[in-house]
CSV table of C-alpha atoms in Angstrom, one decimal:
chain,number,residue,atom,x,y,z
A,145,UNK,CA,-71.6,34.5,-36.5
A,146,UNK,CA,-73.0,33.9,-40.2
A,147,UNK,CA,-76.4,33.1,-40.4
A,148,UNK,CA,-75.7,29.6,-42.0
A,149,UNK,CA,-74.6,28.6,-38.7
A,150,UNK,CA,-78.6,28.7,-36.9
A,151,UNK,CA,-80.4,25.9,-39.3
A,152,UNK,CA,-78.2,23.8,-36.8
A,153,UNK,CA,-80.7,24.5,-33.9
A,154,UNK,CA,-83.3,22.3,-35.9
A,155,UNK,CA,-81.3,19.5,-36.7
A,156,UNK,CA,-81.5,15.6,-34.5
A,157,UNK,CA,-78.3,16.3,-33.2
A,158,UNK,CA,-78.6,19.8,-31.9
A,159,UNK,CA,-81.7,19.9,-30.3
A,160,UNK,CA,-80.7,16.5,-28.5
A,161,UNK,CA,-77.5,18.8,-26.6
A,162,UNK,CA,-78.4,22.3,-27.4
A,163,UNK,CA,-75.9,24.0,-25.3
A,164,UNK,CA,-72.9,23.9,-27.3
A,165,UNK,CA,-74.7,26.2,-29.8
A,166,UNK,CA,-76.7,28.5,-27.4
A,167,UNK,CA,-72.6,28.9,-25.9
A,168,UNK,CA,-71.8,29.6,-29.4
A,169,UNK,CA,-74.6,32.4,-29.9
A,170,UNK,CA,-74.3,34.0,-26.5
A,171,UNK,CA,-70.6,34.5,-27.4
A,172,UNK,CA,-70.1,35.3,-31.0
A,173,UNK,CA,-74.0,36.8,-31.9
A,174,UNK,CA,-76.9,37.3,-29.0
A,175,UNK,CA,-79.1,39.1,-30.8
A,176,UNK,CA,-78.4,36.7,-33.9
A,177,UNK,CA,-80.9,36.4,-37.0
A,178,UNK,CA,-81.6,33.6,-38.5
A,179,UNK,CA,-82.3,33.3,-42.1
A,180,UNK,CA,-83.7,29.6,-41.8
A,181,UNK,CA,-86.6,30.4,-39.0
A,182,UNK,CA,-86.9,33.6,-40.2
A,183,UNK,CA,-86.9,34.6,-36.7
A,184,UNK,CA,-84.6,36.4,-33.9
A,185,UNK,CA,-82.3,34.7,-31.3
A,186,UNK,CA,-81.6,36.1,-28.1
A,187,UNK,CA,-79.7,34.3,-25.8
A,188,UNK,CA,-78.5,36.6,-23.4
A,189,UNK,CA,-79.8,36.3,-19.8
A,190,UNK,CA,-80.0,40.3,-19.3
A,191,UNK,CA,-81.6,40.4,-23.1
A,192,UNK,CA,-84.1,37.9,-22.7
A,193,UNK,CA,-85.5,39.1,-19.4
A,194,UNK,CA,-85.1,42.2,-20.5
A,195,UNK,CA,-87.2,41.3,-23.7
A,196,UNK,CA,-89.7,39.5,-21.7
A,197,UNK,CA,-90.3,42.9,-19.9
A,198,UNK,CA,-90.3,45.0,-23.0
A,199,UNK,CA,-93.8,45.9,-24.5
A,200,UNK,CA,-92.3,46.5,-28.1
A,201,UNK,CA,-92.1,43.0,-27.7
A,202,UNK,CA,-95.7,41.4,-28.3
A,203,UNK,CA,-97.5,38.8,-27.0
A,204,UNK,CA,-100.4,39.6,-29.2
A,205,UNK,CA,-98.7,36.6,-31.8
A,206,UNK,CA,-101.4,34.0,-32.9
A,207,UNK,CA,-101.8,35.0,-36.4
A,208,UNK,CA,-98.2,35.9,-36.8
A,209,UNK,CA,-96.6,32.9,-35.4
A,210,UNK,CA,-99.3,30.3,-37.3
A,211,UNK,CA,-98.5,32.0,-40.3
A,212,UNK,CA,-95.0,31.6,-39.5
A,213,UNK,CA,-95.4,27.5,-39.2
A,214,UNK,CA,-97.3,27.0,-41.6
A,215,UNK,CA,-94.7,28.9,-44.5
A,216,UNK,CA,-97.0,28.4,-47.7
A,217,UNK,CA,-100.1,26.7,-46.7
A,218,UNK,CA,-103.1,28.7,-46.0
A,219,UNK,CA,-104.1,29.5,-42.4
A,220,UNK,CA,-107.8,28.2,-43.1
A,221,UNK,CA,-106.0,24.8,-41.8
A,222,UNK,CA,-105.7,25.8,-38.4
A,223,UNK,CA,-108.9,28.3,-38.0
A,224,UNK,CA,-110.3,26.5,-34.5
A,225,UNK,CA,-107.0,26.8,-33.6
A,226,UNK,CA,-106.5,30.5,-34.2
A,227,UNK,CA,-110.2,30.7,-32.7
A,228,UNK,CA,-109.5,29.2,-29.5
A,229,UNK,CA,-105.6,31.0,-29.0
A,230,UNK,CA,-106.6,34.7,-30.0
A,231,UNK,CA,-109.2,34.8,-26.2
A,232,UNK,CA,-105.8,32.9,-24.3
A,233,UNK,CA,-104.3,35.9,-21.6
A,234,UNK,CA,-100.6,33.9,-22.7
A,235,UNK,CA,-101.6,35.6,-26.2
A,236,UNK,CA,-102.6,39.2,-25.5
A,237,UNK,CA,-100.5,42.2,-24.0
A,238,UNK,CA,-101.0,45.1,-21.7
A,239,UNK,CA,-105.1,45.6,-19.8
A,240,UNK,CA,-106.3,42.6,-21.9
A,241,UNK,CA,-103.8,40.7,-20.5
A,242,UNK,CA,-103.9,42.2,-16.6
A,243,UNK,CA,-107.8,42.0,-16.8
A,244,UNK,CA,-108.0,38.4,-18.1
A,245,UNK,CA,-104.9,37.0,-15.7
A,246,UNK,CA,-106.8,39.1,-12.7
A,247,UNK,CA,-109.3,36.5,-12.8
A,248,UNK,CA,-107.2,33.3,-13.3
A,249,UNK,CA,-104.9,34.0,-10.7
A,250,UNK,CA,-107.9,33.9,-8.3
A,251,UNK,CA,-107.7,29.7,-8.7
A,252,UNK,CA,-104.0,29.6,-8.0
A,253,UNK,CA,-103.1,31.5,-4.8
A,254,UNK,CA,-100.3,29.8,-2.5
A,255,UNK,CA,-103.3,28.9,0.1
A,256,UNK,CA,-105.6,26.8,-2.9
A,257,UNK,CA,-102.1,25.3,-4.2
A,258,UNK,CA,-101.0,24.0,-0.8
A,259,UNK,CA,-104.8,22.4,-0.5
A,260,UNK,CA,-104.1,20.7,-3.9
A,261,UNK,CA,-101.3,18.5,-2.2
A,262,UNK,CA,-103.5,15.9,-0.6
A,263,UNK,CA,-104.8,15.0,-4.3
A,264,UNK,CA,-101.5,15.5,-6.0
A,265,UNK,CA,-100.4,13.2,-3.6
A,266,UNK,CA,-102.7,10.7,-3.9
A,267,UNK,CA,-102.5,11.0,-8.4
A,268,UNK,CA,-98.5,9.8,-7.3
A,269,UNK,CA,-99.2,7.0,-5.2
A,270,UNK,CA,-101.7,5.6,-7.1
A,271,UNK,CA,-99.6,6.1,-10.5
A,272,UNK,CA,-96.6,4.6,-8.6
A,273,UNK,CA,-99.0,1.5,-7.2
A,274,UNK,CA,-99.9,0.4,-10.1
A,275,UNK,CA,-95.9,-0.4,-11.3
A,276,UNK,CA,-94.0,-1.1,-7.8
A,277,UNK,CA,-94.0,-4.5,-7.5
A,278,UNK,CA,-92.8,-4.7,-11.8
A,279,UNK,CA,-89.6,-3.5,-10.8
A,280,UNK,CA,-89.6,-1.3,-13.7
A,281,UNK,CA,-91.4,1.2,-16.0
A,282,UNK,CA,-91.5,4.1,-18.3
A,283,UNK,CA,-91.2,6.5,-16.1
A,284,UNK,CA,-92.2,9.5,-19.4
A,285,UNK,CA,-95.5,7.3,-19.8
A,286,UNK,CA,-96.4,5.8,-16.7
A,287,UNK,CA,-95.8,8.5,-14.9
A,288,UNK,CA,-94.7,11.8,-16.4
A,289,UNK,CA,-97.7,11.8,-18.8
A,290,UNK,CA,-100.5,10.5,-17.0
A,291,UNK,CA,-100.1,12.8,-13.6
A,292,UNK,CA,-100.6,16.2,-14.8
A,293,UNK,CA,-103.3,15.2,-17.0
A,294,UNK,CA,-105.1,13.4,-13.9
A,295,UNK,CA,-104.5,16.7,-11.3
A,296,UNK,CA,-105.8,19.1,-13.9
A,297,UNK,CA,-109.4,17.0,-14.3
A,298,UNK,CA,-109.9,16.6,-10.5
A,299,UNK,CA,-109.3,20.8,-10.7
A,300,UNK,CA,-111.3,20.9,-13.1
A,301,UNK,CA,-113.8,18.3,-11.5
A,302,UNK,CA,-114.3,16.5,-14.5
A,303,UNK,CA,-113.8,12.9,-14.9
A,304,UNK,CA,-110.6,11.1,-14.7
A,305,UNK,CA,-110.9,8.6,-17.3
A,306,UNK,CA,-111.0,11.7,-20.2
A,307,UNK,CA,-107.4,12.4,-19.1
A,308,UNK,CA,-106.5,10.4,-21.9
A,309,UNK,CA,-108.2,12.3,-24.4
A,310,UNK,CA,-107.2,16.0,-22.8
A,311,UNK,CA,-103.4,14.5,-22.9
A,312,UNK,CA,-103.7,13.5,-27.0
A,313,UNK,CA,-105.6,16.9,-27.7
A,314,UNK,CA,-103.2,18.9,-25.3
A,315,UNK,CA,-100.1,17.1,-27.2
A,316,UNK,CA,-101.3,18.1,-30.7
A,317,UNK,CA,-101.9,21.7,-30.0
A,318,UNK,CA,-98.7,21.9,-28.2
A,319,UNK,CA,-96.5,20.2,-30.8
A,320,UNK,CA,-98.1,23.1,-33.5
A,321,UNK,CA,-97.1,25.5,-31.0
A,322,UNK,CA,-93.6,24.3,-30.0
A,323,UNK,CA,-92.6,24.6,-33.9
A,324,UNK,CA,-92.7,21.3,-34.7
A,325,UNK,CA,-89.8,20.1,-36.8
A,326,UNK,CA,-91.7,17.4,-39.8
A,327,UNK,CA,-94.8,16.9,-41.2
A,328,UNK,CA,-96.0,20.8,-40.7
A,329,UNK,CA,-99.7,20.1,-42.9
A,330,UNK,CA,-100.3,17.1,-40.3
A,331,UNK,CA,-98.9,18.9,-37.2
A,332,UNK,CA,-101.5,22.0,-38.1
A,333,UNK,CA,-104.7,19.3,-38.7
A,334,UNK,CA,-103.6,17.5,-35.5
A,335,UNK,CA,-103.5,21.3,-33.2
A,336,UNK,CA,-106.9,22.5,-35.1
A,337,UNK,CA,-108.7,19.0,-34.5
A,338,UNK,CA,-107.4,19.3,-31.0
A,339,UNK,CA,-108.3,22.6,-30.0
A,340,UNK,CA,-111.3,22.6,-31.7
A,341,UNK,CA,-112.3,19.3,-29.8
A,342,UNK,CA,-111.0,21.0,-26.5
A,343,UNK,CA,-113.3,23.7,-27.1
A,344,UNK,CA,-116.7,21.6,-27.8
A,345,UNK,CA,-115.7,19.6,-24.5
A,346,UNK,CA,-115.5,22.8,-21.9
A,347,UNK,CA,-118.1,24.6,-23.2
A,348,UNK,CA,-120.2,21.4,-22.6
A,349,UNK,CA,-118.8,21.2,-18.8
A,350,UNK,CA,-119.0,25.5,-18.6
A,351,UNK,CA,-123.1,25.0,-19.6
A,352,UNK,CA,-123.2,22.2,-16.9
A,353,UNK,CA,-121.5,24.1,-14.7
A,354,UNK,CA,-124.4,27.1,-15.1
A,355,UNK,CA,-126.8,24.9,-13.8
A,356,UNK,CA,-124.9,23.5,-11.0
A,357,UNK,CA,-121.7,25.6,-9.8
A,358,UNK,CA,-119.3,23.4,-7.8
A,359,UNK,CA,-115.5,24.5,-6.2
A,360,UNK,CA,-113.4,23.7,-9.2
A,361,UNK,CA,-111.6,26.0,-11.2
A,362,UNK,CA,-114.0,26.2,-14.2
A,363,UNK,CA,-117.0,26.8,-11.4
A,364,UNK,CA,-114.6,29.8,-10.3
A,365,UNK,CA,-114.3,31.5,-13.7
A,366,UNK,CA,-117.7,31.0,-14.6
A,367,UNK,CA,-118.3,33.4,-11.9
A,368,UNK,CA,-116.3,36.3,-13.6
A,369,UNK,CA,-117.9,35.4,-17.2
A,370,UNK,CA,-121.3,36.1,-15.7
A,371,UNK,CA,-120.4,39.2,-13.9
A,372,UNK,CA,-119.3,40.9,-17.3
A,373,UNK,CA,-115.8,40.6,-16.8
A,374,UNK,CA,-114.7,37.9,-19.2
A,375,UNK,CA,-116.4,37.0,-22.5
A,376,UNK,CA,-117.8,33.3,-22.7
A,377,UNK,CA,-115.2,32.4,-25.7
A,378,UNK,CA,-112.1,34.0,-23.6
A,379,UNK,CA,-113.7,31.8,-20.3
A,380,UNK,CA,-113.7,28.7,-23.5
A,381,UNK,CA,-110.2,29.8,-24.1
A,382,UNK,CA,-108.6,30.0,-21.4
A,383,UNK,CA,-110.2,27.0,-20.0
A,384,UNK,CA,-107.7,25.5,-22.7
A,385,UNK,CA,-104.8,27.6,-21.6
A,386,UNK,CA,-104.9,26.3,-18.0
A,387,UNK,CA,-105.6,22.8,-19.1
A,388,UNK,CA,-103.0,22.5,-21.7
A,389,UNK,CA,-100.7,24.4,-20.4
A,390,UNK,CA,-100.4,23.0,-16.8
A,391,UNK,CA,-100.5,19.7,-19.1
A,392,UNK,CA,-97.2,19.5,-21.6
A,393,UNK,CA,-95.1,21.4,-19.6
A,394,UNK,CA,-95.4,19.8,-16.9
A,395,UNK,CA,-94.9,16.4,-18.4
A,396,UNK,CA,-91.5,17.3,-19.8
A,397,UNK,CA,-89.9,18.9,-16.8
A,398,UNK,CA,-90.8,15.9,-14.7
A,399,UNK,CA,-89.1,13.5,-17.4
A,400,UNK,CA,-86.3,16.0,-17.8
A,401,UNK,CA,-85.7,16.4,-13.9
A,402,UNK,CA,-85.8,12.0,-13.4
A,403,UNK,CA,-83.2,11.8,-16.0
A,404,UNK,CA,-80.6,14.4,-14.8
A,405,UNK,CA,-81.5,12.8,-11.3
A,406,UNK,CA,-80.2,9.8,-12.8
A,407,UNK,CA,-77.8,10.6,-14.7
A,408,UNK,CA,-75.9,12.9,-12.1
A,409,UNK,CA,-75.7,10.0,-8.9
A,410,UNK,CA,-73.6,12.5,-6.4
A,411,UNK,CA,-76.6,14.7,-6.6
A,412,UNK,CA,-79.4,11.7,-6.3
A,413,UNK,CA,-77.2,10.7,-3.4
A,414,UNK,CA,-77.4,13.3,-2.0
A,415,UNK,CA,-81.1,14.0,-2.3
A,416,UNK,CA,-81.3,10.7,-1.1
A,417,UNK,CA,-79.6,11.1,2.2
A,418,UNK,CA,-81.3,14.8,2.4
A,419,UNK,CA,-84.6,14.7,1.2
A,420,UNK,CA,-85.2,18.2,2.4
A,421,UNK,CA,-83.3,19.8,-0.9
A,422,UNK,CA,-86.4,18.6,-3.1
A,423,UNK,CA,-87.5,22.3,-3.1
A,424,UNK,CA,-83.5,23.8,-3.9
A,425,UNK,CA,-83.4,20.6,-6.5
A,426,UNK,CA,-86.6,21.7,-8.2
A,427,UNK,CA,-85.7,24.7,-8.6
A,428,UNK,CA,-82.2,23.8,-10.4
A,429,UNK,CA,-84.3,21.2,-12.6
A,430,UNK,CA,-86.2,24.0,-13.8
A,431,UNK,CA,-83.0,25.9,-14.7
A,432,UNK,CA,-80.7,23.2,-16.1
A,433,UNK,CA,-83.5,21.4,-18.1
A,434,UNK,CA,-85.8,23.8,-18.6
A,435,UNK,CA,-89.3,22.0,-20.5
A,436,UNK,CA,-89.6,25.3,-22.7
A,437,UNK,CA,-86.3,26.3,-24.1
A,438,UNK,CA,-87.6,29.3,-26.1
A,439,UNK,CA,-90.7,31.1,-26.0
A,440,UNK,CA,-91.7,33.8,-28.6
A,441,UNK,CA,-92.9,37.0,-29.4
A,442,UNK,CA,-93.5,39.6,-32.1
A,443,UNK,CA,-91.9,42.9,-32.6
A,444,UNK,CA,-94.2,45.9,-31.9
A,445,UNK,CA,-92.5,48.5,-32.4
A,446,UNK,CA,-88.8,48.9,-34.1
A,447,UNK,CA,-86.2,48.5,-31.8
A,448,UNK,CA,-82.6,48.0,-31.1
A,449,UNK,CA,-80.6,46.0,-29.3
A,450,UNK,CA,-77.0,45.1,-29.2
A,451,UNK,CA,-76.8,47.1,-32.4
A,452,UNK,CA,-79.0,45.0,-34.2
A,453,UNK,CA,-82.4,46.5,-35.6
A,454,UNK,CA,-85.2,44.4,-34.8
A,455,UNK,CA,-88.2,45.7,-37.3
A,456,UNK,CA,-92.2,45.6,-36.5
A,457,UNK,CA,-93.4,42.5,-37.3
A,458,UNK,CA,-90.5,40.0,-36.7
A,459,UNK,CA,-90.7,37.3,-34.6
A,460,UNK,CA,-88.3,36.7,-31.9
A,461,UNK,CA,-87.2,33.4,-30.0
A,462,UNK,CA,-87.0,34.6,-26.3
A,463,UNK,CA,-83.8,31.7,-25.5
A,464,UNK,CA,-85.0,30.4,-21.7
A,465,UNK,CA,-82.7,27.5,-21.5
A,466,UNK,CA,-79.1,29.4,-23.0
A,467,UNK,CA,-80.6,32.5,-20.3
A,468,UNK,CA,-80.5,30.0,-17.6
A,469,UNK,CA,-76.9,29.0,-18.3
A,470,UNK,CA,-75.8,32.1,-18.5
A,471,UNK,CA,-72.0,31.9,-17.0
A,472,UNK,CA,-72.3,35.7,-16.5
A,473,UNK,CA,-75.5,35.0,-14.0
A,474,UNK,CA,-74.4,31.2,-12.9
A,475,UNK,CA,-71.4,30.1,-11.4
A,476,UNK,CA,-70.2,26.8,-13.3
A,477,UNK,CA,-73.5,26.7,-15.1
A,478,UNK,CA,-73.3,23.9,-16.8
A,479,UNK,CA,-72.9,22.0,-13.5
A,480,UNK,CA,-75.9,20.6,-12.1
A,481,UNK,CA,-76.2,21.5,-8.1
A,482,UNK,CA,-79.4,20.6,-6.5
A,483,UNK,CA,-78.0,23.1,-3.4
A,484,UNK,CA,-77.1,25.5,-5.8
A,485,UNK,CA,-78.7,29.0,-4.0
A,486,UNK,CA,-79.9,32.2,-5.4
A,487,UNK,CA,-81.2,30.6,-8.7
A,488,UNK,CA,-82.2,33.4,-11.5
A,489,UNK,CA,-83.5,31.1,-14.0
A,490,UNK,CA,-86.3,32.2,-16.5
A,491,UNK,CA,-87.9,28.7,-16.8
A,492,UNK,CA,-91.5,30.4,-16.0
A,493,UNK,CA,-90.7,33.5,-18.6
A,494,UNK,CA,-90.4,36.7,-16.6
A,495,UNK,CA,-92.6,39.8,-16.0
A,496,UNK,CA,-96.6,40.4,-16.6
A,497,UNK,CA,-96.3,36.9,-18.8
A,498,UNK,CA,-94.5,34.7,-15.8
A,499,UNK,CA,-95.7,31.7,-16.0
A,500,UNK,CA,-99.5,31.6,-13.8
A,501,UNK,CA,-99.4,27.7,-12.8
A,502,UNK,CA,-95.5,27.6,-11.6
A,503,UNK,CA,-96.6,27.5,-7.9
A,504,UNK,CA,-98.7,24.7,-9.5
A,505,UNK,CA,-96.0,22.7,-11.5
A,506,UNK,CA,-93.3,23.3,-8.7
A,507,UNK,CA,-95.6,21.4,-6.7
A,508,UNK,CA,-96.4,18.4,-8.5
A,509,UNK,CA,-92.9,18.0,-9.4
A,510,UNK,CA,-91.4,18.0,-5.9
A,511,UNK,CA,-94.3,15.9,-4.7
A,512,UNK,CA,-93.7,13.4,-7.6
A,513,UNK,CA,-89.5,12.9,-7.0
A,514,UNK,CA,-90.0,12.8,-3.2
A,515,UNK,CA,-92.3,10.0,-3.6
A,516,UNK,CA,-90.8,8.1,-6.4
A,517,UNK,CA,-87.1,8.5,-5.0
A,518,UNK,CA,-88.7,7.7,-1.0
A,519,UNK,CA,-90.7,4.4,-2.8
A,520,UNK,CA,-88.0,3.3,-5.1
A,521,UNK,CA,-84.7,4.3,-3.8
A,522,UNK,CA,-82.8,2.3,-5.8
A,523,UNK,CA,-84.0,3.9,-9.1
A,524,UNK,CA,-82.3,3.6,-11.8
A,525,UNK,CA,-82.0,3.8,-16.0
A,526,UNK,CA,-83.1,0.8,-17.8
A,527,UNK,CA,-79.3,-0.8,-19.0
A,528,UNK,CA,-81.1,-2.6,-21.8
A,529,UNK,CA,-83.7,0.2,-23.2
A,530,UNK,CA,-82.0,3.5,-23.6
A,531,UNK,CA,-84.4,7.0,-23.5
A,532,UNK,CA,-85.7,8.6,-26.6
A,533,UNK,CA,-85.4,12.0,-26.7
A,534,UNK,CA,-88.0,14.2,-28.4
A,535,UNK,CA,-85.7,15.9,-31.4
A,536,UNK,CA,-89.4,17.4,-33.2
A,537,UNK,CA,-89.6,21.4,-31.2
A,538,UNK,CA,-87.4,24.4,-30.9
A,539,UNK,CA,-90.1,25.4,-27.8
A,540,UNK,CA,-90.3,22.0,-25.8
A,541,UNK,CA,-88.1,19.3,-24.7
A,542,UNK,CA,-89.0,16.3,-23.0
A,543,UNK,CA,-88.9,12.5,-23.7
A,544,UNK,CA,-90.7,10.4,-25.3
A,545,UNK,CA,-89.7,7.3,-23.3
A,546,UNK,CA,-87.6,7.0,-20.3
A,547,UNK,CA,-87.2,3.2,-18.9
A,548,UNK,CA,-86.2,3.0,-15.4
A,549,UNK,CA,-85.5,0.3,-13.2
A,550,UNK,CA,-85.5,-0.6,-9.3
């Protein structure tokens, strides 16, 4: 495939139905380069878990990537940002990695994610109250936004009416990271005012929490900061990680996963009439729709794959959501079965990186449809206010408003 044929990737049109071109690539070029992003492609199932595995493939990519975003402008714009990434476990490889993950995975065992139910639970209802006798809302703002945001402050036992603030600071950073597609200069200022702001606010809770320790998440890695075992700028950083990360994500895949609910009505029939394939639909949500569709790293070490040279120093776009459609791993994959068994999907990445909160996200998104599809069963799209897409980021894809009736 020439190379003129990636710019595609970033216009409107593509990046609203992707698939046809990440078809195109797996077939013709899967280890394509692309002159625009100045950047690998790999869209291979095999090659991007394969490449998730690899450790000539970095993680170590703050500098690289920012540098990368911001193409001319000088990476003074975004130095809170680099600040508060560079101590993030998602940004370092190999015992900085295991040692900083080690502690974090403490706060999200299967046993403290089941005991989070009773409050995710309650975060639905109490979203869903609030707009079930309307008839109707926007189920990306009303709901999608608004829950993780809410769960990750009572983790964090810190207070819910901030969620609002964490959500706009979570959203800047993430939209700098997700190689935003625009105003790059404004993106940047937007990620370092929000991580810098992120920053000032959990160190302020962290030197609260010195003085009085509680059970929430911050109150458990506090304990690993004081026993030597995590600096008080990585405990600062990946404070942020946790929050932000269990934030945007999570947003997008529960918009994503209402909208191919509603737009496939055999399936939401189905889930309907069997409410025990939540788990099995969740879990071919996260594979059809995935809320990251690439995620990137940095070329250690030369190496080749597919017959293409891949030098130190490149960046690479690891291609999640053409992985999970795969037809050489998925049988029909661009059908979506909520029964469909044996799902491969990379939606949480794959190896030392997985993804830390999916036990997390898989929860609050299978708490979240049971409830809405069990309160409003007659759920349906808004006939007279169509979605809106976000077209803005190769890395994320959500909505920015999805109306919904009942």
């Amino acid at each position: 495939m020439p190379s003129s044929a990636a710019p595609a990737l970033l216009t409107p049109e593509t990046l609203s139905n992707p698939w046809p071109m990440y078809r195109q690539l797996q077939q013709e070029d899967p280890v394509h380069w692309s002159e625009s992003l100045q950047a690998w492609l790999v869209t291979r199932h095999e090659d991007v878990t394969g490449c998730f595995r690899d450790p000539r493939l970095s993680a170590n990519r703050t500098q690289l990537f920012a540098e990368h975003q911001l193409g001319g402008l000088g990476p003074e714009l975004v130095k809170d940002y680099l600040r508060v990434s560079e101590g993030m476990m998602l940004m370092k490889d190999g015992a900085e990695h295991t040692r900083l993950r080690r502690q974090a995975n403490t706060g999200f065992t299967s046993a403290l994610i089941d005991g989070w139910r009773p409050t995710i639970q309650r975060i639905v209802d109490s979203l869903l109250d609030r707009v079930q006798e309307q008839r109707w809302m926007d189920a990306a703002v009303d709901l999608s936004e608004p829950l993780p945001a809410l769960v990750m402050t009572e983790l964090f036992d810190i207070p819910a009416e901030d969620h609002e603030r964490f959500q706009r600071w979570s959203n800047d950073t993430a939209t700098f990271f997700g190689a935003a597609v625009g105003d790059v200069r404004s993106a940047a200022l937007r990620a370092n005012e929000g991580s810098a702001q992120l920053s000032r606010y959990l160190t302020a809770v962290i030197e609260a929490r010195r003085e009085r320790p509680g059970n929430d998440l911050l109150s458990l890695l506090l304990r690993y900061e004081e026993q030597g075992r995590m600096s008080t700028q990585e405990l600062v950083s990946n404070a942020v990680l946790i929050l932000t990360a269990g934030h945007v994500t999570t947003i997008d895949q529960l918009s994503n996963g209402v909208y191919e609910l509603l737009t496939h009505p055999e399936q939401l029939e189905q889930l309907k009439q069997q409410p025990e394939l939540c788990k099995t639909a969740v879990e071919e949500l996260l594979r059809y729709t995935p809320a990251v569709p690439f995620m990137h790293r940095v070329v250690a070490e030369d190496l080749e794959l597919r017959g293409r040279t891949l030098r130190k120093g490149q960046l690479v776009f690891l291609g999640i959501a053409a992985a999970n459609r795969d037809p050489d791993v998925f049988a029909d994959p661009d059908r979506f079965d909520i029964t469909r068994q044996n799902n491969k999907y990379v939606a949480f990445a794959f190896g030392p990186h997985m993804c830390l909160g999916a036990g997390l996200a898989r929860r609050e998104l299978e708490l979240a449809l049971r409830t809405l599809l069990r309160r409003m069963p007659e759920l349906r799209l808004d006939e007279q206010r169509p979605p809106r897409l976000k077209c803005n980021s190769l890395l994320f894809r959500g909505f920015d408003s999805l109306p919904v009736r009942w």
